[in-house]
PDB file of C-alpha atoms in Angstrom:
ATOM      1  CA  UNK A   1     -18.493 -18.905   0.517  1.00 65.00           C
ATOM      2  CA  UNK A   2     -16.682 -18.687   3.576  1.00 64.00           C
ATOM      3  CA  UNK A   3     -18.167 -16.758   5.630  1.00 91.00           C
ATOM      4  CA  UNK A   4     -20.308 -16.271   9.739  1.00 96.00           C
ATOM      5  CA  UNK A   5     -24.230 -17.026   8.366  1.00 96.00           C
ATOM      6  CA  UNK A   6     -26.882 -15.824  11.278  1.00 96.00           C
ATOM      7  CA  UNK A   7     -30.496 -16.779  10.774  1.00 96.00           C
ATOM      8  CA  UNK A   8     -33.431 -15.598   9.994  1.00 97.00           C
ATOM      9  CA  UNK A   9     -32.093 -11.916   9.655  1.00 95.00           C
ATOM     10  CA  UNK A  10     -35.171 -10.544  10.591  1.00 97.00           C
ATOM     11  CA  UNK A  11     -37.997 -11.485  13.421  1.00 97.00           C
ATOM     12  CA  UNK A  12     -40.689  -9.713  14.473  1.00 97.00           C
ATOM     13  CA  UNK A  13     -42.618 -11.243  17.543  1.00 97.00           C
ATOM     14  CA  UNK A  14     -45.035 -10.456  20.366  1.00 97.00           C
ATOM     15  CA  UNK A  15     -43.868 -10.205  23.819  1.00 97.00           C
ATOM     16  CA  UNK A  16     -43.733 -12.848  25.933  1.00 97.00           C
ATOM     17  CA  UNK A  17     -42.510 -15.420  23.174  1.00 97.00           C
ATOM     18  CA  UNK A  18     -39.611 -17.451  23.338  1.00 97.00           C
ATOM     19  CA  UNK A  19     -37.332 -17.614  19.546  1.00 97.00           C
ATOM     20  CA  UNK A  20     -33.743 -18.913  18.844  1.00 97.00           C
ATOM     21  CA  UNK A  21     -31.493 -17.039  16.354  1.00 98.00           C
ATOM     22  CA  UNK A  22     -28.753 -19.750  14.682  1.00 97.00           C
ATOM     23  CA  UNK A  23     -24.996 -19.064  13.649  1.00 97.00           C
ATOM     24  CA  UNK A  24     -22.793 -20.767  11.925  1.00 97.00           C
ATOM     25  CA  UNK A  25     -18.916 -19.906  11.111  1.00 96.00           C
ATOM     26  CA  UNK A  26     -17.002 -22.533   8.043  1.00 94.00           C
ATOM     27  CA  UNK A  27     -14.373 -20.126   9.027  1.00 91.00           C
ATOM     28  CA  UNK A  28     -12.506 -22.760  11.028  1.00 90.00           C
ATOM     29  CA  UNK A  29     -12.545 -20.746  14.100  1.00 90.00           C
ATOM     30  CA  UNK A  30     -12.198 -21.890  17.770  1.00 88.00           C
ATOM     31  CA  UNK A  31     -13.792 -18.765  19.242  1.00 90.00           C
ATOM     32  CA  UNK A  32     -17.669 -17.338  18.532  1.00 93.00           C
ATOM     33  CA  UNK A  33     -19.820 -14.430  20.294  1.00 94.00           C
ATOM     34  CA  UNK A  34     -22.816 -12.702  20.457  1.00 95.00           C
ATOM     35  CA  UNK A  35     -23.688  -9.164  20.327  1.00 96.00           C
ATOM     36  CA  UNK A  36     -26.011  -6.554  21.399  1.00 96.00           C
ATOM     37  CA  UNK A  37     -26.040  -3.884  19.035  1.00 95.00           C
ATOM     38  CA  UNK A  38     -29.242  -1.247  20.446  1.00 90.00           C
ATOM     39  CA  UNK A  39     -30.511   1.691  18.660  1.00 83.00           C
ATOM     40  CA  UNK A  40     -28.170   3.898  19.965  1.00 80.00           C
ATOM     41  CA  UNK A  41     -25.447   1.428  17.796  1.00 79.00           C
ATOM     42  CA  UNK A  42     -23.526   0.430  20.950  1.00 86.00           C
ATOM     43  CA  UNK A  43     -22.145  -2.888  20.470  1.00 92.00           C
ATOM     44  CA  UNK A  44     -22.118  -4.818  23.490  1.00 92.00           C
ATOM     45  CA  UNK A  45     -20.841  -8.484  24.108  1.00 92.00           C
ATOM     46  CA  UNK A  46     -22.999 -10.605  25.609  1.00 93.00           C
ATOM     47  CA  UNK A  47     -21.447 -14.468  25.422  1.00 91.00           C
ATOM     48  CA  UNK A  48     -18.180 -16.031  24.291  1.00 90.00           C
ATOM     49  CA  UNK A  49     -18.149 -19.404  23.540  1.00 89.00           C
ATOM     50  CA  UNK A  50     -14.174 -21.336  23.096  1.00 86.00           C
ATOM     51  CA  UNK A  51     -14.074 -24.332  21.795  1.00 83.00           C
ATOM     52  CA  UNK A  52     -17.701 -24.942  22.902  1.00 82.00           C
ATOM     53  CA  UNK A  53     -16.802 -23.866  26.381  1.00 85.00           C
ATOM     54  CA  UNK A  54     -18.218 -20.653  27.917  1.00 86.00           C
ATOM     55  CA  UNK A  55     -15.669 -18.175  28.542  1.00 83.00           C
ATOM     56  CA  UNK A  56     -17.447 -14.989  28.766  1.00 81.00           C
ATOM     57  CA  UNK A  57     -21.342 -14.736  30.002  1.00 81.00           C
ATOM     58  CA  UNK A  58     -21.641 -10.725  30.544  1.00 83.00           C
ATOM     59  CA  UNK A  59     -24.510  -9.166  32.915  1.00 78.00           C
ATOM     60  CA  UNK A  60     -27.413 -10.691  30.511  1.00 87.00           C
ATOM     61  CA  UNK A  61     -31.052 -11.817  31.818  1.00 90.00           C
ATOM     62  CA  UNK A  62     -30.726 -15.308  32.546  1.00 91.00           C
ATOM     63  CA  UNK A  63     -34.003 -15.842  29.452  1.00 95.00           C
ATOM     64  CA  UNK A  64     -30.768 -15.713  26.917  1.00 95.00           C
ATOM     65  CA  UNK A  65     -29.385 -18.853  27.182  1.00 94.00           C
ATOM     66  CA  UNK A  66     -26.588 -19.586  24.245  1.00 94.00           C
ATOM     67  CA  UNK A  67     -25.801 -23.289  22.952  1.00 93.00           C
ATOM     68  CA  UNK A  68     -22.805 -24.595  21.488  1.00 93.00           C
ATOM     69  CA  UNK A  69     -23.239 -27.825  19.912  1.00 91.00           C
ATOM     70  CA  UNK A  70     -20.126 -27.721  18.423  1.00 91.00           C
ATOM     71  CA  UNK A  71     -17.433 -25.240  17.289  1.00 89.00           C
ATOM     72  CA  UNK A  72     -19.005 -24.137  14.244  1.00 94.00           C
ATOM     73  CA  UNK A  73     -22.296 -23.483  15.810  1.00 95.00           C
ATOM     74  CA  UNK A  74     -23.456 -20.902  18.499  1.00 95.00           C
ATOM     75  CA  UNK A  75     -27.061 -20.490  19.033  1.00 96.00           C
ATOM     76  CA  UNK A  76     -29.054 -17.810  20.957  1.00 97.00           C
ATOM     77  CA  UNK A  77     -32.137 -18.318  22.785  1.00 97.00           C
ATOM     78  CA  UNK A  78     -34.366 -16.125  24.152  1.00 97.00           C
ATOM     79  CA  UNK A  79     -37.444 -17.207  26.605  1.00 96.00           C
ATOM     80  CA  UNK A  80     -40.093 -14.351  27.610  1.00 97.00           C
ATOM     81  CA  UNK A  81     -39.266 -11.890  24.786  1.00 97.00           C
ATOM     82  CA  UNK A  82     -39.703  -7.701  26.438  1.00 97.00           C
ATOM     83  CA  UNK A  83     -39.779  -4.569  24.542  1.00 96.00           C
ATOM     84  CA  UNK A  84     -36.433  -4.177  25.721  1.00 94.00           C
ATOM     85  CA  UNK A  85     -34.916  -6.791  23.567  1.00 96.00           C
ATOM     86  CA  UNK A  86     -35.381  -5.297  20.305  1.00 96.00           C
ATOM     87  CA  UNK A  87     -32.265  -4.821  18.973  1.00 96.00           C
ATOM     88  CA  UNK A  88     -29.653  -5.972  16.033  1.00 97.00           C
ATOM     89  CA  UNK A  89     -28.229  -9.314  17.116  1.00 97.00           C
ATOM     90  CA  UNK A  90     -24.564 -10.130  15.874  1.00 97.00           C
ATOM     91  CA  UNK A  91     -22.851 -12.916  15.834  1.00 97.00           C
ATOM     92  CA  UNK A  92     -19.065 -13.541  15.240  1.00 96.00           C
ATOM     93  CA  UNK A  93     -15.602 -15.188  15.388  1.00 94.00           C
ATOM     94  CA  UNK A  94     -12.533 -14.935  15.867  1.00 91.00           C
ATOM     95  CA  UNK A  95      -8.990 -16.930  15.751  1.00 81.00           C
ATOM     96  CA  UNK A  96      -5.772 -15.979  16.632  1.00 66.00           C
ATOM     97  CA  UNK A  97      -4.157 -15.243  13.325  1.00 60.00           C
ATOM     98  CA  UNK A  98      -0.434 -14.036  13.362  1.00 59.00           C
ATOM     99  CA  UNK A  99      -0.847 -11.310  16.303  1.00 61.00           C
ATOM    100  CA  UNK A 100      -4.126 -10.085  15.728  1.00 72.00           C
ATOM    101  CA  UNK A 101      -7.274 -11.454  17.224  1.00 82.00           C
ATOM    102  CA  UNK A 102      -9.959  -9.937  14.409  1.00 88.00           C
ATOM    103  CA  UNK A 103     -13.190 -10.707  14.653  1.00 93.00           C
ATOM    104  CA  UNK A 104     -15.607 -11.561  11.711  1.00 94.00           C
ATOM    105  CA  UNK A 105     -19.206 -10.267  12.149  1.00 96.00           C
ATOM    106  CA  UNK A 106     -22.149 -12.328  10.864  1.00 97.00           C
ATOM    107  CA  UNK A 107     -24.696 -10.066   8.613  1.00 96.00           C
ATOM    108  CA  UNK A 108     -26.874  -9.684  12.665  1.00 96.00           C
ATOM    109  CA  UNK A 109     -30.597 -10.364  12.954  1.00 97.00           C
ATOM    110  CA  UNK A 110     -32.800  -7.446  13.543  1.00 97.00           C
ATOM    111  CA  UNK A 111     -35.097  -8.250  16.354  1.00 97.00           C
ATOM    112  CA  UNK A 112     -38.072  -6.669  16.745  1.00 97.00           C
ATOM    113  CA  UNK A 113     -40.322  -6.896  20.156  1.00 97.00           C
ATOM    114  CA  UNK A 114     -44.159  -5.669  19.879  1.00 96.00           C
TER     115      UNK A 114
ATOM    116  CA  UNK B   1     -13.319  -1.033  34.768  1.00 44.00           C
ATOM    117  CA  UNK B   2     -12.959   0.039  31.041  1.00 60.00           C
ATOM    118  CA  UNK B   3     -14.293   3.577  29.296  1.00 88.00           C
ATOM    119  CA  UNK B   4     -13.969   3.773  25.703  1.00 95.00           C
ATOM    120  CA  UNK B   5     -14.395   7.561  24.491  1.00 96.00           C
ATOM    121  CA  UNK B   6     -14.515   8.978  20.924  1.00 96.00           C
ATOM    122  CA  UNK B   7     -16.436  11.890  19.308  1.00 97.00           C
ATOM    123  CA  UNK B   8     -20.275  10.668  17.900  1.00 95.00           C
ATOM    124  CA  UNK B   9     -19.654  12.393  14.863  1.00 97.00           C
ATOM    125  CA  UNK B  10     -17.259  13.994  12.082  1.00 98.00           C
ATOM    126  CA  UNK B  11     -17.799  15.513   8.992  1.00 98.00           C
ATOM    127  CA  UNK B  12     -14.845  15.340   6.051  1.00 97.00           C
ATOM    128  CA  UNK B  13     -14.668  16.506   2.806  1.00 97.00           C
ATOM    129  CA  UNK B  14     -13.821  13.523  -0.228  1.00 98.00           C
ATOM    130  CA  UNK B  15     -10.443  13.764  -0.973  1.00 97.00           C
ATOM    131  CA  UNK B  16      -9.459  15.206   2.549  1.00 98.00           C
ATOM    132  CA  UNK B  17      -7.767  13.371   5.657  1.00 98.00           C
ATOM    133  CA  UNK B  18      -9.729  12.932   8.938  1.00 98.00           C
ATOM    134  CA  UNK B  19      -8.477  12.069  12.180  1.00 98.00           C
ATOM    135  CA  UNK B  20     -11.036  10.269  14.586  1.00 98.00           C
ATOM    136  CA  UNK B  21      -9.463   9.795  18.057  1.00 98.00           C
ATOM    137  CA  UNK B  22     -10.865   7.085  20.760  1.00 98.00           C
ATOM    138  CA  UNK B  23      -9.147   7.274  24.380  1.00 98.00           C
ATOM    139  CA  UNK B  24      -9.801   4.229  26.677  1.00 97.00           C
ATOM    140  CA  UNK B  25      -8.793   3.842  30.218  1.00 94.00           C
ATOM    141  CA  UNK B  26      -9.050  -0.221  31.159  1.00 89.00           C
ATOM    142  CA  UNK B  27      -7.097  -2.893  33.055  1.00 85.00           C
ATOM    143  CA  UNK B  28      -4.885  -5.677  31.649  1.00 88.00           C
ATOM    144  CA  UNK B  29      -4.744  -4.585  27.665  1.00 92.00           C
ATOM    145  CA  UNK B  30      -3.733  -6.845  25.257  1.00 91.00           C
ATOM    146  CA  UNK B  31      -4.851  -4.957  21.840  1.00 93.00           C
ATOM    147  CA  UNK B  32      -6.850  -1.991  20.198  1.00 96.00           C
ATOM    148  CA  UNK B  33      -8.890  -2.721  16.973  1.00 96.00           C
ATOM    149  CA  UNK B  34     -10.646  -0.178  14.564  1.00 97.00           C
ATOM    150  CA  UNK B  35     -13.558  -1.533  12.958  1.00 97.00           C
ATOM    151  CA  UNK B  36     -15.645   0.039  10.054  1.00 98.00           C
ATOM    152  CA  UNK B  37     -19.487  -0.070   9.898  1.00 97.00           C
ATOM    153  CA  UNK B  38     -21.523   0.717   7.183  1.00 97.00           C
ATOM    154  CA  UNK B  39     -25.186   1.604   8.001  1.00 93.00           C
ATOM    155  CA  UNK B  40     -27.417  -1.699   8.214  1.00 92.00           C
ATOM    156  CA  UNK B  41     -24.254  -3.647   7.469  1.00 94.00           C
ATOM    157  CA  UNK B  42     -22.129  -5.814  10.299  1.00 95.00           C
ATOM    158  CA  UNK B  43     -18.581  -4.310  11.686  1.00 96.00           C
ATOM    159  CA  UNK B  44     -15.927  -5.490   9.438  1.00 96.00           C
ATOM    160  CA  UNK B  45     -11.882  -5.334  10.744  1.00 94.00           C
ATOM    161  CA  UNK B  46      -9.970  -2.770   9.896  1.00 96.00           C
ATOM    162  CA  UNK B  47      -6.591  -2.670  11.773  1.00 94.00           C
ATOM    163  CA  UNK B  48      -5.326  -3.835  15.324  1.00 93.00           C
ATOM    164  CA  UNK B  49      -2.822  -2.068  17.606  1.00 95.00           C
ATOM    165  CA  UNK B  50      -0.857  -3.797  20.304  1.00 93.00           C
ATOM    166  CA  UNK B  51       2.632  -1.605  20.371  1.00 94.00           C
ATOM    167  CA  UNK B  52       3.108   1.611  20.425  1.00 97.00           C
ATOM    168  CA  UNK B  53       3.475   3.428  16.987  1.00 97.00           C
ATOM    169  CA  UNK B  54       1.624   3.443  13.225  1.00 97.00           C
ATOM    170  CA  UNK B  55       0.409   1.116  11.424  1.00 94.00           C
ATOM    171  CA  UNK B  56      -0.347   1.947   7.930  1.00 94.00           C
ATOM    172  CA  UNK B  57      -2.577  -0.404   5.562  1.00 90.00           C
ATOM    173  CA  UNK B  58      -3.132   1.546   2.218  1.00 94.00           C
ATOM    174  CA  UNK B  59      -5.948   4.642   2.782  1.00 97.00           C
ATOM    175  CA  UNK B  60      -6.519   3.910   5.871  1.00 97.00           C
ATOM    176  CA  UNK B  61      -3.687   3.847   9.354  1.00 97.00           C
ATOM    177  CA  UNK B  62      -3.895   3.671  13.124  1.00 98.00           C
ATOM    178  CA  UNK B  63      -2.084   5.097  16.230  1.00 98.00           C
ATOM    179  CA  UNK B  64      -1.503   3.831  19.770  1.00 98.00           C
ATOM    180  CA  UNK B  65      -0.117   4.981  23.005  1.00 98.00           C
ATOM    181  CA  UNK B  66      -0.676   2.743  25.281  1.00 96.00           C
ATOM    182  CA  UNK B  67       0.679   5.105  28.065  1.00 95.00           C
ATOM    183  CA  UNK B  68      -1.696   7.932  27.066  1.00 96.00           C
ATOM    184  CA  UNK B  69      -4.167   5.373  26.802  1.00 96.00           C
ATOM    185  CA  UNK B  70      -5.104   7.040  23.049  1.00 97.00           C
ATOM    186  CA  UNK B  71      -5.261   5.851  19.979  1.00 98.00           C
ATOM    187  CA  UNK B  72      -6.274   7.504  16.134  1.00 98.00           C
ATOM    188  CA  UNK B  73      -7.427   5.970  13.246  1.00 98.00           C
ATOM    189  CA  UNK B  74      -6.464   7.984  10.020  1.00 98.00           C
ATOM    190  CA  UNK B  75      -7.887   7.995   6.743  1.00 98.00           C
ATOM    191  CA  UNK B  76      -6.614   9.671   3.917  1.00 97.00           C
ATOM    192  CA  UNK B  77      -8.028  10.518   0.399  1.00 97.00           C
ATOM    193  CA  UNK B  78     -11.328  10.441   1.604  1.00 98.00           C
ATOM    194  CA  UNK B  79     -14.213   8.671  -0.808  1.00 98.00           C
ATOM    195  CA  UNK B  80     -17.665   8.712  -0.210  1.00 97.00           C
ATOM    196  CA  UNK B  81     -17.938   5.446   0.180  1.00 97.00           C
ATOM    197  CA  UNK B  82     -16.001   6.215   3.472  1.00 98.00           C
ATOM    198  CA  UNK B  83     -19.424   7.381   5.534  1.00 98.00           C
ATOM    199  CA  UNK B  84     -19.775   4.952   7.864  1.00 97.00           C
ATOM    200  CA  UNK B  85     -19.283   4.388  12.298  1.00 97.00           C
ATOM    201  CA  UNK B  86     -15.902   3.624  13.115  1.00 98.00           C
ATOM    202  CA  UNK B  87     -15.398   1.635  16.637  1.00 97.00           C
ATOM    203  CA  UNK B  88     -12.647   1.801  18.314  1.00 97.00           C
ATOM    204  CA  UNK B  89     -12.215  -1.748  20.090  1.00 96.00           C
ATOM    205  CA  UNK B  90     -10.076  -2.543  23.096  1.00 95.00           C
ATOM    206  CA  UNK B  91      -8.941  -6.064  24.167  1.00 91.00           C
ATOM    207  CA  UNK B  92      -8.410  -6.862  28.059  1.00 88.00           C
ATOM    208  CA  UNK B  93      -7.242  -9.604  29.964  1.00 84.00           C
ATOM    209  CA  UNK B  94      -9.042  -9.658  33.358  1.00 77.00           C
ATOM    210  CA  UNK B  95      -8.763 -13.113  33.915  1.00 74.00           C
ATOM    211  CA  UNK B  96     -10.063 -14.084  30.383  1.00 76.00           C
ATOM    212  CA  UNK B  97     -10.123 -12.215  26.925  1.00 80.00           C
ATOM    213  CA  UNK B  98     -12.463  -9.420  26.266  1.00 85.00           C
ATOM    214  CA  UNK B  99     -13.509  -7.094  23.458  1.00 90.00           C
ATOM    215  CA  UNK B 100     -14.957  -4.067  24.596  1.00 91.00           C
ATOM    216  CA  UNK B 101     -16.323  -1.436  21.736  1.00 94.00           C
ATOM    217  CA  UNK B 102     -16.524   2.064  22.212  1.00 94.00           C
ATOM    218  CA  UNK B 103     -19.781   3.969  20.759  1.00 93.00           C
ATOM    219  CA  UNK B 104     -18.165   4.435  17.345  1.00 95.00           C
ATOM    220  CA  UNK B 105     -17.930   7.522  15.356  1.00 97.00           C
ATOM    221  CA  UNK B 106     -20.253   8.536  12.524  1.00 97.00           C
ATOM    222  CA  UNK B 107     -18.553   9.798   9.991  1.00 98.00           C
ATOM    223  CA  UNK B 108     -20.247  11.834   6.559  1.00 97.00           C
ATOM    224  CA  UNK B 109     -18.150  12.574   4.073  1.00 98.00           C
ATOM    225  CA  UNK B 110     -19.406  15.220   1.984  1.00 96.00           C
ATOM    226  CA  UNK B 111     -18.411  16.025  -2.277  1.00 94.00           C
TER     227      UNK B 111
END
């Protein structure tokens, strides 16, 4: 299927860890994000990634560091893991298709922080 | 600077029409999207704006002035399966392309 794949979907970890969450688009797109989504459901955009090139990096703690090994592929890592971090994770894409710029959401990884 | 406003919740009745309006004040636009999200379930597109006027797409159209700064999203014949956060979306320009979501809109639609 075509689709934006994020994994694992869920991970529950202590504080103070450090965990990756993977994404991958077959969508053929040039541009991938991530996302912030907190319990009050605002969604807030934390990286952009073109072509593999950061184009975006919003006011995020420099322990998130996302990777881009190619354009298919946009990692998130997180070193030090707070309370603060739990949150749904979402990944997505987006190419410039006639005049719209839609994006296409990966399922998100809930992240939970004890 | 952007603000994206629009109400936190609305109530409808199946087979009704509901409005939800999102105004946004924000430099170098270039595009408003609606998105629909489904509870525990990732955004998926539902229109984008970039001129002024309606755009219908079946159930479900959307409005934009982009000198009001105001846009609608309008959804008509109402099914249950229509409960879900809308977010209004606005794309910016300020020296590289941004999507900035508003806090969405819960809606319940009721039998």
């Amino acid at each position: 299927d075509t689709a934006v794949s994020q994994t694992p979907k869920y991970l529950v970890t202590q504080m103070g860890n450090d965990k990756s969450i993977k994404c991958e688009q077959n969508l053929g797109h040039d541009t991938m994000y991530w996302y912030k989504q907190d319990s009050k459901k605002f969604l807030k955009i934390m990286f952009s990634y073109n072509n593999k090139e950061l184009i975006i990096n919003e006011t995020v703690p420099n322990r998130f560091s996302p990777k881009s090994p190619d354009k298919a592929h946009l990692n998130l890592h997180i070193n030090s893991l707070e309370l603060g971090d739990s949150a749904v994770y979402f990944c997505a894409s987006s190419v410039r298709s006639g005049s719209t710029y839609e994006q296409y959401f990966g399922p998100g990884t809930r992240l939970t922080v004890t | 600077g952007q603000n994206i406003d629009q109400p936190t919740e609305m109530t409808a009745t199946e087979g009704a029409i509901v409005q939800i309006n999102c105004t946004y004040q924000t430099s170098g636009f270039n595009g408003l999207f609606w998105y629909q999200q489904h509870a525990g379930e990732a955004p998926t597109f539902l229109s984008y704006n970039v001129l002024d006027g309606l755009e219908e797409k079946g159930r479900f159209s959307s409005f934009l002035s982009r000198s009001k700064g105001y846009s609608y999203l309008l959804l008509k014949e109402l099914q249950m399966k229509d409960s879900a956060s809308y977010l209004c979306a606005v794309r910016e320009n300020t020296g590289g392309f941004k999507t900035i979501f508003g806090a969405g809109t819960r809606l319940f639609v009721k039998a």
